[in-house]
Coordinates of C-alpha atoms in Angstrom, one line a residue:
Chain A
X1 CA 102.8 129.5 130.6
X2 CA 103.2 126.2 129.0
X3 CA 104.1 125.2 125.9
X4 CA 101.3 123.2 123.2
X5 CA 102.9 120.2 123.8
X6 CA 102.5 120.1 127.8
X7 CA 98.9 122.0 127.5
X8 CA 98.2 118.5 125.3
X9 CA 99.6 116.3 127.5
X10 CA 97.1 116.9 130.4
X11 CA 94.3 117.6 128.0
X12 CA 94.8 114.1 127.1
X13 CA 95.6 112.4 130.3
X14 CA 92.5 113.8 131.3
X15 CA 90.5 112.4 129.5
X16 CA 91.9 109.7 129.5
X17 CA 91.4 109.4 133.4
X18 CA 87.5 110.6 132.1
X19 CA 87.3 107.3 130.4
X20 CA 88.4 104.6 133.1
X21 CA 92.1 104.4 132.1
X22 CA 94.6 104.6 134.8
X23 CA 98.4 105.7 134.2
X24 CA 101.0 102.8 133.7
X25 CA 104.7 104.6 134.7
X26 CA 106.7 102.0 133.6
X27 CA 111.1 101.7 134.0
X28 CA 113.2 103.3 131.0
X29 CA 114.8 99.6 130.0
X30 CA 113.2 97.0 128.8
X31 CA 115.3 93.1 128.1
X32 CA 116.4 93.6 124.9
X33 CA 114.5 90.0 123.7
X34 CA 111.4 91.5 124.1
X35 CA 112.4 93.3 121.1
X36 CA 114.3 91.0 118.8
X37 CA 111.4 88.7 118.9
X38 CA 108.8 91.7 118.0
X39 CA 111.5 93.7 115.0
X40 CA 108.5 94.5 112.3
X41 CA 106.5 95.8 115.1
X42 CA 108.6 98.5 115.6
X43 CA 108.6 102.0 113.9
X44 CA 112.7 102.1 113.1
X45 CA 114.3 98.4 114.3
X46 CA 117.6 100.3 115.3
X47 CA 117.9 100.1 118.9
X48 CA 120.1 101.2 122.1
X49 CA 121.2 98.6 123.6
X50 CA 123.5 98.0 126.9
X51 CA 124.5 95.7 129.4
X52 CA 124.0 95.8 132.7
X53 CA 125.7 95.0 135.9
X54 CA 124.8 91.0 135.5
X55 CA 125.0 90.5 132.4
X56 CA 121.2 91.5 131.0
X57 CA 120.5 92.8 127.7
X58 CA 118.9 95.6 128.2
X59 CA 117.5 97.7 125.8
X60 CA 116.6 101.8 126.3
X61 CA 112.2 101.8 125.6
X62 CA 111.9 101.9 121.6
X63 CA 108.4 101.4 122.1
X64 CA 105.6 101.7 124.4
X65 CA 102.7 99.2 123.7
X66 CA 104.9 95.9 123.7
X67 CA 105.9 96.0 127.7
X68 CA 101.7 97.2 128.6
X69 CA 101.4 93.5 126.9
X70 CA 103.9 91.8 128.4
X71 CA 102.8 93.1 131.6
X72 CA 98.7 92.5 131.0
X73 CA 96.7 89.2 132.3
X74 CA 95.0 86.9 129.9
X75 CA 92.0 86.8 132.4
X76 CA 88.4 85.5 130.7
X77 CA 86.2 88.4 130.7
X78 CA 88.1 91.3 132.1
X79 CA 89.4 94.0 129.9
X80 CA 93.0 96.7 130.7
X81 CA 92.6 100.1 130.1
X82 CA 95.6 101.8 130.5
X83 CA 97.2 105.2 129.7
X84 CA 101.2 106.3 129.1
X85 CA 103.1 109.0 128.6
X86 CA 106.4 108.3 128.5
X87 CA 110.3 108.9 126.0
X88 CA 111.1 106.4 124.0
X89 CA 114.2 106.2 121.8
X90 CA 114.6 105.6 118.6
X91 CA 116.6 106.5 115.0
X92 CA 114.9 108.9 113.9
X93 CA 114.3 110.2 109.5
X94 CA 116.0 113.3 109.2
X95 CA 119.6 112.7 110.8
X96 CA 119.9 109.1 111.1
X97 CA 120.6 109.4 114.7
X98 CA 118.8 108.6 118.1
X99 CA 116.8 110.8 119.9
X100 CA 114.0 111.3 122.8
X101 CA 110.7 110.8 121.5
X102 CA 107.7 111.7 124.4
X103 CA 104.4 109.7 123.7
X104 CA 101.3 109.9 124.9
X105 CA 98.5 106.8 124.3
X106 CA 96.5 104.4 125.8
X107 CA 96.4 100.7 125.2
X108 CA 92.9 98.7 126.2
X109 CA 94.4 95.0 126.6
X110 CA 91.9 91.4 127.2
X111 CA 88.6 90.5 126.3
X112 CA 87.1 93.1 124.3
X113 CA 84.0 93.3 122.2
X114 CA 82.4 95.8 119.3
X115 CA 82.0 98.3 122.1
X116 CA 86.2 98.9 122.9
X117 CA 87.2 98.8 119.3
X118 CA 84.8 101.7 119.1
X119 CA 85.4 103.4 122.7
X120 CA 89.4 103.7 121.7
X121 CA 88.4 104.6 118.4
X122 CA 86.7 107.7 119.8
X123 CA 89.3 108.4 122.2
X124 CA 91.7 108.8 118.9
X125 CA 89.3 111.6 117.4
X126 CA 88.5 113.1 120.5
X127 CA 92.1 113.7 121.8
X128 CA 92.6 114.8 118.3
X129 CA 89.8 117.2 118.4
X130 CA 91.3 118.6 121.7
X131 CA 95.2 119.2 119.9
X132 CA 93.1 121.3 117.5
X133 CA 89.6 121.2 116.0
X134 CA 90.9 121.2 112.1
X135 CA 92.0 117.7 112.1
X136 CA 91.2 114.4 110.4
X137 CA 91.2 110.6 110.8
X138 CA 91.9 108.4 108.3
X139 CA 90.3 104.8 109.4
X140 CA 91.0 101.7 107.1
X141 CA 90.9 97.6 108.2
X142 CA 93.9 95.8 108.1
X143 CA 91.0 92.9 107.7
X144 CA 89.4 94.1 104.7
X145 CA 92.5 94.1 102.9
X146 CA 94.1 90.7 104.6
X147 CA 91.0 89.4 102.7
X148 CA 91.0 91.4 99.4
X149 CA 94.7 89.9 99.3
X150 CA 93.7 86.4 100.4
X151 CA 91.0 86.0 97.8
X152 CA 93.4 87.2 95.3
X153 CA 96.1 83.9 96.3
X154 CA 98.9 86.3 96.1
X155 CA 102.3 84.9 97.1
X156 CA 103.8 86.4 99.8
X157 CA 105.6 88.6 98.1
X158 CA 103.4 89.5 96.3
X159 CA 100.9 90.5 98.9
X160 CA 103.7 93.4 99.9
X161 CA 104.6 94.7 96.4
X162 CA 100.9 95.4 97.1
X163 CA 100.4 96.6 100.4
X164 CA 103.0 99.1 99.3
X165 CA 101.3 100.4 96.2
X166 CA 98.4 101.1 98.7
X167 CA 100.7 102.7 101.2
X168 CA 102.6 104.9 98.8
X169 CA 98.4 105.6 96.3
X170 CA 100.1 104.2 93.8
X171 CA 97.6 102.9 91.0
X172 CA 100.1 103.0 88.1
X173 CA 102.5 100.3 89.3
X174 CA 99.8 98.5 91.4
X175 CA 98.7 98.5 86.8
X176 CA 101.5 97.4 86.1
X177 CA 101.5 94.5 89.0
X178 CA 97.7 92.5 88.2
X179 CA 99.5 92.7 84.8
X180 CA 102.3 90.6 85.5
X181 CA 100.6 88.4 87.7
X182 CA 98.3 87.6 85.1
X183 CA 95.3 88.5 87.8
X184 CA 91.2 88.4 85.9
X185 CA 89.6 91.8 85.5
X186 CA 87.4 91.2 88.7
X187 CA 90.9 90.9 90.6
X188 CA 92.5 93.7 89.7
X189 CA 89.3 95.9 89.4
X190 CA 89.2 94.8 94.1
X191 CA 93.3 95.7 94.8
X192 CA 92.4 99.5 92.2
X193 CA 89.3 99.7 93.7
X194 CA 91.3 99.9 97.6
X195 CA 93.9 102.3 96.7
X196 CA 91.7 105.2 94.9
X197 CA 88.8 104.6 96.7
X198 CA 89.2 107.2 100.1
X199 CA 87.4 110.0 101.2
X200 CA 83.9 110.4 103.8
X201 CA 82.9 106.4 104.4
X202 CA 79.2 107.1 102.9
X203 CA 80.8 107.4 99.6
X204 CA 83.7 104.8 100.2
X205 CA 81.7 102.3 101.4
X206 CA 79.1 102.3 98.3
X207 CA 81.8 102.3 96.0
X208 CA 83.7 99.2 97.7
X209 CA 80.6 97.2 98.5
X210 CA 80.4 97.2 94.0
X211 CA 83.7 95.1 94.1
X212 CA 83.7 93.7 97.0
X213 CA 82.6 89.8 96.3
X214 CA 83.1 87.6 98.7
X215 CA 81.3 86.9 102.6
X216 CA 84.9 87.9 105.0
X217 CA 85.8 90.9 103.0
X218 CA 82.2 92.9 102.5
X219 CA 82.1 91.8 106.7
X220 CA 85.3 93.6 107.6
X221 CA 83.7 97.0 105.5
X222 CA 80.3 96.4 107.2
X223 CA 82.8 96.9 110.3
X224 CA 85.0 99.4 109.6
X225 CA 81.9 101.4 108.7
X226 CA 79.5 101.2 110.9
X227 CA 82.9 102.5 113.6
X228 CA 82.5 105.7 110.9
X229 CA 79.0 106.1 111.5
X230 CA 79.8 106.2 114.8
X231 CA 82.4 108.7 114.7
X232 CA 79.9 110.9 112.7
X233 CA 77.2 110.7 114.8
X234 CA 79.3 111.8 117.4
X235 CA 79.1 115.0 115.7
X236 CA 82.6 114.4 113.9
X237 CA 81.4 114.8 110.0
X238 CA 83.5 115.5 107.6
X239 CA 86.7 114.9 109.6
X240 CA 86.5 111.0 109.4
X241 CA 87.9 109.3 106.4
X242 CA 87.7 106.2 105.2
X243 CA 92.0 105.3 103.2
X244 CA 92.7 102.2 103.2
X245 CA 96.6 103.9 102.9
X246 CA 96.7 103.5 106.5
X247 CA 97.2 100.0 107.1
X248 CA 100.5 98.7 106.8
X249 CA 101.9 96.0 108.9
X250 CA 99.7 92.4 108.3
X251 CA 101.2 90.5 110.3
X252 CA 100.1 92.6 114.2
X253 CA 97.4 94.6 113.2
X254 CA 94.1 92.3 112.7
X255 CA 91.2 95.2 112.0
X256 CA 90.5 98.5 112.8
X257 CA 93.7 100.9 112.1
X258 CA 93.6 104.6 112.0
X259 CA 95.6 108.3 111.2
X260 CA 95.5 111.3 112.9
X261 CA 97.0 114.6 110.9
X262 CA 96.4 117.8 111.9
X263 CA 96.5 121.1 110.0
X264 CA 99.6 122.5 110.1
X265 CA 101.9 119.5 110.7
X266 CA 103.0 117.9 108.1
X267 CA 103.3 114.2 109.9
X268 CA 101.0 112.5 111.1
X269 CA 100.7 113.1 114.5
X270 CA 98.5 110.3 116.0
X271 CA 98.9 106.4 115.1
X272 CA 96.9 103.3 116.0
X273 CA 94.9 99.8 115.8
X274 CA 93.9 96.7 116.7
X275 CA 96.7 94.6 117.0
X276 CA 95.7 91.3 117.6
X277 CA 97.9 89.6 115.8
X278 CA 100.8 90.7 117.7
X279 CA 98.9 88.9 121.2
X280 CA 98.7 86.1 119.6
X281 CA 101.9 85.9 118.2
X282 CA 103.2 86.4 121.8
X283 CA 100.6 83.4 123.1
X284 CA 98.3 84.9 124.2
X285 CA 94.5 85.0 123.8
X286 CA 93.7 88.1 124.8
X287 CA 92.6 91.3 122.3
X288 CA 94.3 94.4 121.7
X289 CA 93.7 98.2 120.4
X290 CA 95.8 100.9 121.1
X291 CA 97.3 104.0 120.1
X292 CA 99.8 107.0 120.0
X293 CA 99.6 110.8 119.9
X294 CA 103.4 112.5 119.1
X295 CA 103.5 115.1 121.1
X296 CA 106.6 116.4 120.2
X297 CA 105.6 117.3 116.9
X298 CA 102.9 119.9 118.3
X299 CA 106.6 121.2 120.7
X300 CA 107.7 123.1 116.8
X301 CA 104.1 125.1 116.5
X302 CA 105.2 127.2 119.6
X303 CA 107.4 129.6 117.5
X304 CA 105.1 132.6 118.3
X305 CA 105.9 132.0 121.8
X306 CA 109.4 131.7 122.1
X307 CA 110.6 135.1 123.0
X308 CA 108.1 135.6 125.4
X309 CA 108.3 139.1 126.8
X310 CA 109.8 139.1 130.4
X311 CA 107.8 142.2 132.9
X312 CA 111.0 143.2 134.6
X313 CA 115.2 142.8 133.7
X314 CA 117.2 143.5 136.3
X315 CA 120.6 144.2 135.5
X316 CA 123.3 142.9 139.0
X317 CA 127.1 144.6 139.3
X318 CA 129.4 143.5 141.4
X319 CA 129.0 145.7 144.5
X320 CA 124.8 145.2 143.9
X321 CA 123.1 144.8 147.7
X322 CA 121.3 141.0 147.8
X323 CA 119.1 142.0 150.4
X324 CA 117.5 145.9 148.6
X325 CA 117.7 143.3 145.3
X326 CA 115.6 140.6 147.2
X327 CA 113.6 143.6 148.8
X328 CA 112.8 145.5 145.5
X329 CA 111.1 141.8 143.8
X330 CA 109.5 141.2 146.9
X331 CA 107.8 145.1 146.1
X332 CA 107.3 143.5 142.4
X333 CA 103.4 142.6 142.0
X334 CA 104.1 138.4 142.1
X335 CA 102.1 137.9 139.0
X336 CA 104.7 140.0 136.7
X337 CA 108.1 137.3 135.3
X338 CA 111.6 137.9 136.1
X339 CA 114.8 138.0 135.8
X340 CA 118.2 139.5 137.3
X341 CA 121.1 139.0 135.0
X342 CA 124.8 140.4 135.1
X343 CA 124.5 141.6 131.0
X344 CA 122.1 142.2 129.0
X345 CA 120.1 139.1 127.8
X346 CA 120.2 138.7 124.3
X347 CA 117.7 137.7 122.0
X348 CA 114.6 138.9 124.5
X349 CA 112.1 141.0 125.0
X350 CA 110.7 142.9 128.2
X351 CA 109.0 146.0 129.2
X352 CA 111.4 147.2 132.2
X353 CA 114.7 147.6 132.6
X354 CA 116.1 148.6 136.3
X355 CA 120.2 148.3 137.7
X356 CA 120.9 147.2 140.9
X357 CA 123.6 149.6 142.1
X358 CA 124.7 150.5 145.3
X359 CA 121.6 149.2 147.4
X360 CA 119.4 151.3 145.2
X361 CA 117.4 149.3 141.9
X362 CA 116.8 151.8 139.4
X363 CA 114.5 151.7 136.4
X364 CA 116.8 152.8 133.5
X365 CA 113.9 151.9 130.9
X366 CA 110.9 151.2 129.4
X367 CA 108.5 150.0 127.1
X368 CA 105.0 149.6 126.1
Chain B
X1 CA 88.2 129.4 99.9
X2 CA 90.5 127.5 97.8
X3 CA 93.9 127.1 99.8
X4 CA 96.7 128.1 97.4
X5 CA 98.5 124.8 96.1
X6 CA 102.4 124.8 96.4
X7 CA 103.9 122.5 94.0
X8 CA 108.1 122.0 93.9
X9 CA 109.8 121.7 89.9
X10 CA 112.9 119.8 89.6
X11 CA 115.2 122.6 88.4
X12 CA 117.0 121.4 84.8
X13 CA 115.3 121.1 81.9
X14 CA 112.9 117.6 83.1
X15 CA 111.2 120.6 85.3
X16 CA 110.9 122.5 82.8
X17 CA 109.4 119.8 80.8
X18 CA 106.9 119.1 83.5
X19 CA 105.9 122.9 84.1
X20 CA 104.5 122.9 80.6
X21 CA 102.6 120.0 81.6
X22 CA 101.4 122.2 84.5
X23 CA 100.4 125.3 81.9
X24 CA 99.3 123.0 79.2
X25 CA 96.5 121.4 82.6
X26 CA 95.3 124.8 82.7
X27 CA 97.7 125.7 86.6
X28 CA 100.1 128.8 84.4
X29 CA 102.2 131.2 86.0
X30 CA 103.7 134.0 83.3
X31 CA 106.2 135.2 86.2
X32 CA 108.1 131.4 86.0
X33 CA 108.3 132.1 81.6
X34 CA 109.8 135.6 82.6
X35 CA 114.3 135.7 83.0
X36 CA 114.1 136.9 86.3
X37 CA 116.1 135.9 90.3
X38 CA 113.6 134.9 92.4
X39 CA 113.1 131.6 92.8
X40 CA 109.0 131.8 94.4
X41 CA 106.3 132.3 91.6
X42 CA 102.8 132.5 92.8
X43 CA 99.3 132.4 90.0
X44 CA 97.3 134.0 92.6
X45 CA 94.0 133.7 90.7
X46 CA 94.9 130.3 90.2
X47 CA 96.3 129.9 93.9
X48 CA 99.6 127.8 92.9
X49 CA 102.5 128.7 93.8
X50 CA 106.2 126.8 92.5
X51 CA 109.2 127.0 93.2
X52 CA 112.4 125.5 91.9
X53 CA 114.7 123.5 93.4
X54 CA 117.6 121.2 93.2
X55 CA 116.1 117.4 91.8
X56 CA 117.1 115.8 94.7
X57 CA 115.6 117.6 96.7
X58 CA 111.9 117.5 96.0
X59 CA 111.2 114.4 97.7
X60 CA 112.2 116.6 101.1
X61 CA 110.8 119.2 100.9
X62 CA 107.4 117.6 100.3
X63 CA 107.8 114.7 102.9
X64 CA 108.5 117.5 105.1
X65 CA 105.1 119.5 104.2
X66 CA 106.9 123.0 102.7
X67 CA 105.9 121.7 99.4
X68 CA 101.9 120.0 98.2
X69 CA 103.0 118.8 94.6
X70 CA 106.4 118.0 93.5
X71 CA 107.7 115.5 90.7
X72 CA 110.3 113.5 91.2
X73 CA 112.2 110.8 89.8
X74 CA 112.0 107.2 90.5
X75 CA 115.3 106.8 91.1
X76 CA 115.2 110.1 94.4
X77 CA 111.6 108.8 95.5
X78 CA 113.5 104.8 95.3
X79 CA 116.9 105.5 96.9
X80 CA 116.1 108.2 99.6
X81 CA 112.0 106.5 100.3
X82 CA 110.1 109.7 101.2
X83 CA 107.0 108.6 103.1
X84 CA 104.6 110.0 100.2
X85 CA 101.8 109.3 98.7
X86 CA 102.8 108.6 94.7
X87 CA 99.8 110.0 92.3
X88 CA 101.1 110.0 89.0
X89 CA 103.9 108.2 86.7
X90 CA 104.2 111.6 84.5
X91 CA 105.9 109.2 81.7
X92 CA 108.3 111.9 81.1
X93 CA 111.8 111.7 81.8
X94 CA 111.7 107.6 81.4
X95 CA 115.4 106.8 81.4
X96 CA 116.5 103.2 83.5
X97 CA 118.9 103.0 86.1
X98 CA 121.5 100.1 84.9
X99 CA 124.5 98.3 85.9
X100 CA 127.3 99.1 84.0
X101 CA 131.2 97.7 83.2
X102 CA 134.4 98.3 80.9
X103 CA 133.8 96.2 77.9
X104 CA 135.7 93.4 78.5
X105 CA 134.8 93.3 82.3
X106 CA 132.3 90.2 83.8
X107 CA 132.2 88.9 87.4
X108 CA 134.1 85.8 88.2
X109 CA 132.3 86.6 92.0
X110 CA 135.7 85.4 93.3
X111 CA 135.6 88.1 95.3
X112 CA 133.9 92.1 96.4
X113 CA 132.3 93.7 93.8
X114 CA 133.0 97.3 94.4
X115 CA 130.3 99.5 92.5
X116 CA 130.2 103.5 92.1
X117 CA 127.1 104.7 92.2
X118 CA 125.2 107.9 93.7
X119 CA 122.3 105.4 94.2
X120 CA 123.7 103.2 97.4
X121 CA 120.5 102.0 98.7
X122 CA 119.0 101.1 95.7
X123 CA 122.5 99.2 94.3
X124 CA 122.8 97.6 98.2
X125 CA 119.1 96.4 97.6
X126 CA 120.1 95.0 93.6
X127 CA 122.4 93.0 95.2
X128 CA 121.3 92.1 98.0
X129 CA 118.9 89.9 96.3
X130 CA 121.8 88.3 94.8
X131 CA 123.4 87.5 97.7
X132 CA 126.5 88.8 96.5
X133 CA 129.0 90.8 98.3
X134 CA 129.6 94.1 97.7
X135 CA 131.7 97.5 98.5
X136 CA 129.4 100.8 97.8
X137 CA 132.1 103.1 96.6
X138 CA 129.3 106.8 96.9
X139 CA 130.3 109.3 94.7
X140 CA 128.7 112.3 93.8
X141 CA 128.8 113.0 89.8
X142 CA 131.1 111.6 87.0
X143 CA 130.0 108.4 88.4
X144 CA 131.6 106.7 85.0
X145 CA 134.4 107.3 85.7
X146 CA 135.3 104.8 88.7
X147 CA 136.2 102.1 86.1
X148 CA 138.1 103.8 84.4
X149 CA 140.7 105.0 86.8
X150 CA 140.2 101.3 88.5
X151 CA 137.8 102.5 91.5
X152 CA 135.2 100.5 91.0
X153 CA 133.9 97.7 89.1
X154 CA 131.1 98.7 88.4
X155 CA 129.0 101.0 88.4
X156 CA 124.6 101.7 89.4
X157 CA 123.9 104.6 88.0
X158 CA 121.5 106.5 85.3
X159 CA 121.3 105.4 82.0
X160 CA 119.1 108.0 79.4
X161 CA 120.6 106.8 75.3
X162 CA 124.3 105.6 76.9
X163 CA 126.1 108.1 74.4
X164 CA 128.7 109.2 78.1
X165 CA 129.5 105.2 78.7
X166 CA 129.9 104.2 74.9
X167 CA 132.5 106.8 74.5
X168 CA 134.4 105.8 77.3
X169 CA 134.5 102.4 76.6
X170 CA 131.8 101.2 78.8
X171 CA 128.5 99.2 78.6
X172 CA 125.7 98.2 79.9
X173 CA 125.5 94.7 81.5
X174 CA 121.9 94.3 83.4
X175 CA 119.0 96.3 84.3
X176 CA 118.3 97.2 87.4
X177 CA 114.5 99.1 87.5
X178 CA 113.3 101.2 85.0
X179 CA 112.6 105.8 85.2
X180 CA 110.0 108.2 84.7
X181 CA 108.6 111.6 86.6
X182 CA 106.4 111.0 89.7
X183 CA 103.7 113.5 90.8
X184 CA 104.5 113.7 94.5
X185 CA 102.2 114.6 97.4
X186 CA 102.6 115.3 101.0
X187 CA 100.5 112.9 102.9
X188 CA 98.7 115.4 105.1
X189 CA 98.4 118.2 102.1
X190 CA 96.4 115.8 101.2
X191 CA 93.6 115.4 103.9
X192 CA 93.2 119.3 103.9
X193 CA 93.7 120.4 100.6
X194 CA 92.1 117.7 98.7
X195 CA 90.3 118.9 96.6
X196 CA 92.7 121.4 95.1
X197 CA 95.0 118.6 94.9
X198 CA 92.9 116.1 93.5
X199 CA 92.0 119.1 90.7
X200 CA 95.5 119.3 89.6
X201 CA 96.3 115.4 90.1
X202 CA 93.1 114.3 87.3
X203 CA 94.0 117.1 84.6
X204 CA 97.8 115.6 84.8
X205 CA 96.2 112.9 84.5
X206 CA 95.0 114.1 81.2
X207 CA 97.9 115.3 80.0
X208 CA 99.2 111.8 80.6
X209 CA 96.5 110.0 78.8
X210 CA 96.8 112.7 76.0
X211 CA 100.9 112.5 75.1

């Protein structure tokens, strides 16, 4: 029987292929230079490195997106749609040691317009739906956040502090920060609204319209709201939240950013966004948007299937006649599960227990 | 249907104060006030469940979703940097993180500064900003002993009244950051139990204002 994470990988692959995304299989290693130049883009900046036989410094891939961008052509009018299902190597938060994480995701790179951006966000919502009907997709817009921060004329250091408050919805520290920076009431209100306004798109849209004043802020808000409307009209009403705490990196992300959650898993299972600024930094003209699904988080929910019932357990002895045993196995119904073992297996359950002795297989225990 | 909200309270005096705030906010749980050895206390009618955990573990319970809400000191949040929402400053358990040393100490800056602390990350960040080279000595308790026995030059620790420092001939030489108890929330719980958590948070916010 397939595990939950395996089922998810198959379902996502089917979904991505339906929308014309093609599989991108990449090598396990990448030149370390690629990550040094874009260290902040990585979730954890620790990378496993080694020197290959020709003396080049290589890394075990900590991320898939950078490798895909590096190889995507910059052709005007062209859009590349790829998906992947790869292992990446990162430091885990709890143990501070390296671990292998299975990641499935997609990237859409090239001369993108509104359609592609909307398609990718829609695919993110559909991916969550395929994994669990009980999902929530939080959406934010980095353009909106960076415009507000720009218009408040904050230094880079202060911007980082505001973003930190934003990420942890920390309105009390933001208030003291605004006070310390002597921001006027309008700017303080604006920043505070970014932290406290969250929830159903229509409600947030109305609330933010009251405080946003500049044209670039409002146009980013409209862009965000139009995508939310689209998702809701697709049938995901009540599952889409505008939440500006999602965005984290002003340096790489430019437009819409999002995170997906499913009930029962205490961390976000999907994360993505539009990262035109990363491409610009790499000297490219294209736009790009993508997301990753952390399917490994699903395997932790599989406790019910951890000890499946085996239909037939056969104890073999030193004098078991292999030919007779194989003949007996052939006589068992094909769909039934089987385990031939020298001793009673620990922690396993079975329906029937046999002993194979002197060329005879005898039933010695039967459980309903 | 209303969902049950799990709350991790820090064991000790601060935790009792925090529980009293929850109680005053309308989220009482009579069984928690009885003398018993139970670990989990539930008020089914209010859809709330409390448990006591070691103060430094609160952020772990909340980050990993075992608790939906927790109350942790800002020191714990700064040190462990859990990926959670920090929704309220409860304005209780107020103290400060500070650098202290023996009364006659002055930092010549000529050699690496030996810093004894329970908070290595906070200490490192503080001295990184000053470009000061330090050697962290990670201790788990009785930090004040370190400079007296010349195990370290200074300590970075929580100072409440300063009486332990004074009694041991130590004094605060610099403040690092003010500390108070914060209400933290698991990010995913906040999505799926939003109404329940928001109701608790707004009642608690009123308690903070009334103080």
